[in-house]
Short mmCIF file of C-alpha atoms in Angstrom, two decimals:
data_model
loop_
_atom_site.label_atom_id
_atom_site.label_comp_id
_atom_site.label_asym_id
_atom_site.label_seq_id
_atom_site.Cartn_x
_atom_site.Cartn_y
_atom_site.Cartn_z
CA MET A 30 125.46 85.77 75.86
CA LEU A 31 122.71 85.61 78.48
CA THR A 32 119.16 85.79 77.17
CA ALA A 33 117.29 88.68 78.73
CA PHE A 34 113.53 88.98 79.03
CA ASP A 35 110.99 91.76 78.97
CA VAL A 36 108.66 90.87 81.84
CA VAL A 37 104.93 91.61 81.77
CA VAL A 38 103.16 91.79 85.14
CA PRO A 39 99.34 91.89 84.90
CA VAL A 40 97.67 93.56 87.88
CA LYS A 41 94.04 93.03 88.83
CA LEU A 42 91.98 95.97 90.07
CA LEU A 43 93.31 96.18 93.63
CA ALA A 44 89.94 96.90 95.22
CA GLU A 45 88.64 93.61 93.81
CA ALA A 46 91.73 91.49 94.42
CA LYS A 47 92.26 88.50 96.71
CA THR A 48 88.64 87.82 97.59
CA ARG A 49 89.61 84.35 98.82
CA LEU A 50 91.37 85.98 101.76
CA ALA A 51 87.93 86.92 103.11
CA PRO A 52 86.60 86.62 105.79
CA SER A 53 90.06 86.72 107.37
CA LEU A 54 90.63 90.23 105.98
CA ASP A 55 88.29 93.02 105.00
CA ARG A 56 88.31 94.61 101.54
CA THR A 57 90.74 97.39 102.45
CA ALA A 58 93.21 95.00 104.05
CA ARG A 59 93.00 92.68 101.03
CA ALA A 60 93.68 95.58 98.66
CA ASP A 61 96.67 96.65 100.76
CA LEU A 62 98.10 93.13 100.65
CA ALA A 63 97.48 92.83 96.91
CA ARG A 64 99.36 96.11 96.39
CA ALA A 65 102.23 94.83 98.53
CA PHE A 66 102.38 91.54 96.60
CA VAL A 67 102.64 93.45 93.31
CA LEU A 68 105.34 95.80 94.56
CA ASP A 69 107.43 92.93 95.95
CA THR A 70 107.07 91.06 92.66
CA ILE A 71 108.15 94.15 90.73
CA ASP A 72 111.13 94.71 93.04
CA ALA A 73 112.31 91.13 92.53
CA ALA A 74 111.96 91.45 88.76
CA LEU A 75 113.83 94.75 88.59
CA ALA A 76 116.73 93.30 90.57
CA ALA A 77 116.99 90.14 88.45
CA GLU A 78 119.92 90.06 86.03
CA ARG A 79 117.89 88.30 83.34
CA VAL A 80 115.22 91.02 83.25
CA ALA A 81 115.67 93.82 80.74
CA ARG A 82 112.38 95.65 81.31
CA VAL A 83 109.29 95.38 83.51
CA ILE A 84 105.90 96.27 82.04
CA VAL A 85 102.96 96.48 84.45
CA VAL A 86 99.48 96.25 82.97
CA GLY A 87 96.59 97.24 85.20
CA ASP A 88 95.39 99.35 88.06
CA LEU A 89 98.00 101.04 90.21
CA SER A 90 95.93 104.19 90.76
CA GLY A 91 96.85 105.82 94.03
CA HIS A 92 100.11 103.91 94.14
CA VAL A 93 102.01 105.24 91.12
CA ASP A 94 104.45 107.03 93.43
CA GLU A 95 105.39 103.64 94.89
CA VAL A 96 106.27 102.10 91.53
CA PRO A 97 110.06 102.02 91.10
CA ASP A 98 111.73 104.04 88.36
CA GLY A 99 112.20 102.17 85.12
CA VAL A 100 108.88 100.32 85.21
CA VAL A 101 106.56 100.85 82.26
CA VAL A 102 102.95 101.14 83.46
CA VAL A 103 100.15 100.79 80.92
CA ALA A 104 96.41 100.91 81.50
CA GLU A 105 94.42 97.70 81.47
CA PRO A 106 92.22 97.44 78.37
CA GLU A 107 88.44 97.29 78.57
CA PRO A 108 86.66 95.00 79.16
CA ARG A 109 88.98 93.92 81.96
CA SER A 110 90.23 90.34 82.09
CA LEU A 111 93.49 88.61 82.90
CA SER A 112 93.90 87.29 79.37
CA ALA A 113 93.24 90.74 77.85
CA ALA A 114 95.79 92.36 80.18
CA ILE A 115 98.38 89.74 79.27
CA ARG A 116 97.79 90.12 75.53
CA HIS A 117 98.05 93.89 75.88
CA GLY A 118 101.29 93.61 77.85
CA ILE A 119 102.87 91.25 75.33
CA ALA A 120 101.88 93.58 72.48
CA GLU A 121 103.34 96.55 74.35
CA ALA A 122 106.60 94.69 74.99
CA ARG A 123 106.89 93.89 71.29
CA ARG A 124 105.99 97.45 70.29
CA ILE A 125 108.72 98.90 72.51
CA ALA A 126 111.25 96.33 71.28
CA ALA A 127 110.40 97.11 67.65
CA ALA A 128 110.80 100.84 68.26
CA GLU A 129 114.20 100.26 69.85
CA ARG A 130 115.19 98.02 66.97
CA ASP A 131 114.21 100.59 64.37
CA SER A 132 116.02 103.42 66.14
CA GLY A 133 119.17 101.45 66.91
CA PRO A 134 122.44 102.15 65.07
CA ASP A 135 123.06 98.48 64.32
CA GLY A 136 119.91 97.70 62.37
CA GLY A 137 118.41 95.51 65.08
CA ARG A 138 121.39 93.22 65.54
CA SER A 139 121.93 94.08 69.22
CA ALA A 140 121.04 91.77 72.07
CA ARG A 141 117.92 93.80 72.83
CA SER A 142 116.40 92.66 69.52
CA HIS A 143 116.66 89.05 70.68
CA ARG A 144 115.04 89.37 74.09
CA GLY A 145 112.43 86.90 75.21
CA ILE A 146 109.10 87.81 76.77
CA ALA A 147 107.87 86.57 80.13
CA VAL A 148 104.52 86.92 81.86
CA LEU A 149 104.91 86.98 85.63
CA LEU A 150 101.90 87.03 87.93
CA GLY A 151 101.95 89.80 90.51
CA ASP A 152 101.09 87.83 93.64
CA LEU A 153 104.49 86.36 94.50
CA PRO A 154 105.50 88.04 97.78
CA ALA A 155 108.26 85.50 98.50
CA LEU A 156 109.90 85.89 95.07
CA THR A 157 113.57 86.85 95.00
CA PRO A 158 115.74 88.02 92.10
CA GLN A 159 117.73 84.79 92.40
CA ALA A 160 114.61 82.65 92.06
CA LEU A 161 113.44 84.57 89.01
CA ASP A 162 116.91 84.51 87.41
CA ALA A 163 117.13 80.73 87.90
CA SER A 164 113.72 80.29 86.31
CA LEU A 165 114.49 82.56 83.36
CA ASP A 166 117.85 80.86 82.88
CA ALA A 167 116.08 77.51 82.58
CA ALA A 168 113.41 79.05 80.35
CA SER A 169 116.02 80.43 77.96
CA ARG A 170 116.75 76.87 76.83
CA HIS A 171 113.21 76.35 75.51
CA PRO A 172 111.09 78.18 72.91
CA LEU A 173 108.12 78.15 75.31
CA ALA A 174 108.21 77.42 79.03
CA PHE A 175 106.17 77.81 82.19
CA MET A 176 106.44 77.41 85.95
CA PRO A 177 103.45 75.75 87.65
CA ASP A 178 102.24 77.16 90.94
CA ALA A 179 102.80 75.41 94.26
CA GLU A 180 99.59 73.42 93.91
CA GLY A 181 100.60 72.23 90.44
CA THR A 182 97.42 73.36 88.71
CA GLY A 183 98.05 77.03 88.00
CA THR A 184 100.94 79.00 86.51
CA THR A 185 103.10 81.76 87.95
CA LEU A 186 105.45 82.34 84.99
CA ALA A 187 105.23 81.75 81.25
CA THR A 188 107.97 82.60 78.76
CA ALA A 189 108.67 82.70 75.05
CA ALA A 190 111.93 83.05 73.17
CA ALA A 191 112.39 85.99 70.84
CA HIS A 192 110.36 85.83 67.63
CA THR A 193 108.22 82.99 69.01
CA ARG A 194 104.43 83.04 68.89
CA PHE A 195 103.34 83.60 72.48
CA GLU A 196 99.78 82.91 73.61
CA PRO A 197 99.92 81.83 77.27
CA ALA A 198 96.84 80.29 78.86
CA PHE A 199 96.66 81.68 82.39
CA GLY A 200 93.54 80.87 84.38
CA ALA A 201 91.88 77.71 85.65
CA ASP A 202 93.95 74.55 85.05
CA SER A 203 96.58 76.61 83.25
CA ALA A 204 99.41 74.17 84.03
CA MET A 205 97.63 71.42 82.13
CA LEU A 206 96.79 73.82 79.30
CA HIS A 207 100.36 75.05 79.00
CA ARG A 208 101.68 71.50 78.77
CA ALA A 209 99.12 70.74 76.06
CA LEU A 210 100.22 73.86 74.16
CA GLY A 211 103.85 72.73 74.16
CA PHE A 212 105.20 74.86 77.00
CA HIS A 213 108.08 73.17 78.82
CA ASP A 214 107.55 72.60 82.56
CA LEU A 215 110.40 74.26 84.47
CA SER A 216 109.58 72.89 87.91
CA HIS A 217 112.31 70.23 87.79
CA GLU A 218 114.97 72.46 86.20
CA VAL A 219 115.20 75.01 89.00
CA PRO A 220 116.73 74.22 92.42
CA THR A 221 113.96 73.37 94.87
CA ALA A 222 114.62 76.23 97.30
CA LEU A 223 114.38 78.74 94.45
CA ALA A 224 111.47 77.03 92.70
CA GLU A 225 109.43 77.16 95.91
CA ARG A 226 109.65 80.94 95.89
CA MET A 227 108.85 81.12 92.19
CA ARG A 228 105.80 78.89 92.58
CA ARG A 229 104.32 80.36 95.78
CA ASP A 230 101.48 82.58 94.63
CA VAL A 231 99.05 83.75 97.30
CA ASP A 232 95.28 83.50 97.03
CA THR A 233 94.37 81.96 100.39
CA VAL A 234 95.33 82.31 104.04
CA ASP A 235 97.16 78.96 103.91
CA ALA A 236 99.17 80.13 100.90
CA LEU A 237 100.00 83.37 102.70
CA ASP A 238 101.24 81.38 105.70
CA ALA A 239 103.42 79.31 103.37
CA ALA A 240 104.87 82.49 101.84
CA VAL A 241 105.63 83.82 105.31
CA ARG A 242 107.61 80.66 106.05
CA LEU A 243 109.64 81.14 102.86
CA GLY A 244 110.36 84.78 103.66
CA LEU A 245 108.55 87.86 102.40
CA GLY A 246 109.50 90.94 100.46
CA ALA A 247 109.65 94.26 102.30
CA HIS A 248 106.26 95.57 101.16
CA THR A 249 104.33 92.48 102.20
CA ALA A 250 106.18 92.21 105.49
CA ALA A 251 105.25 95.82 106.26
CA ALA A 252 101.62 95.27 105.26
CA LEU A 253 101.34 92.25 107.53
CA ALA A 254 102.96 94.15 110.40
CA ALA A 255 100.34 96.90 110.17
CA PRO A 256 97.10 96.56 112.17
CA ARG A 257 94.72 94.39 110.17
CA ARG A 258 90.95 94.42 110.15
CA THR A 259 88.79 91.39 109.53
CA THR A 260 85.42 91.50 107.86
CA THR A 261 83.95 90.98 111.33
CA ASP A 262 85.68 94.14 112.53
CA SER A 263 84.24 96.08 109.60
CA THR A 264 80.74 94.76 110.28
CA ARG A 265 80.96 95.75 113.93
CA LYS A 266 82.16 99.23 113.02
CA GLY A 267 79.30 99.69 110.59
CA ALA A 268 76.78 98.59 113.21
CA ALA A 269 78.14 100.90 115.91
#
């Protein structure tokens, strides 16, 4: 039986996202790209065979109509932080699983009571269902696992088997922290072409260029095809 995962996607306030793309893009353009990254990440997760449910934690105000059916959207707790959003998402995944278990006719013996939990960052515009499935397949062989980002210092995915204590350490130097916490590094267990897509988060213009070379999801491709304004353009408009 294939192990399925409930996937938590934390979403930063879009208006404040991707500041490292400045000055190449103004605030509105950065928010549009951040939204596109999230939607492409969600689409890949929904299409992955290993994913049972997608739970988005954070700000999708103004974009709820773009969120695909079947996605659970929960508000980000206050005060806002990545770690708080992740904890809230994990708790929500477990709450939903427990409710399903209690209401099930088999007393919780079904496969859904043995699902793992994954935290997937929402800035993976080159992610495909195949890349996520390969990563979750590898993760299913370990109680705790993670995928480092392309630079090798951050993390794009962290997973825990069912009934396993799960306290991922996303943030600065998270790859090192996850190794220290006993998370298994998946980077050498996934075929390179798929791992590259799984690891390619986007915070900088160089990273965006690398994602373009890998191939983008439909939302990000459309956002990049639209006219883009730089911060210089915005300054000129304000001074006119």
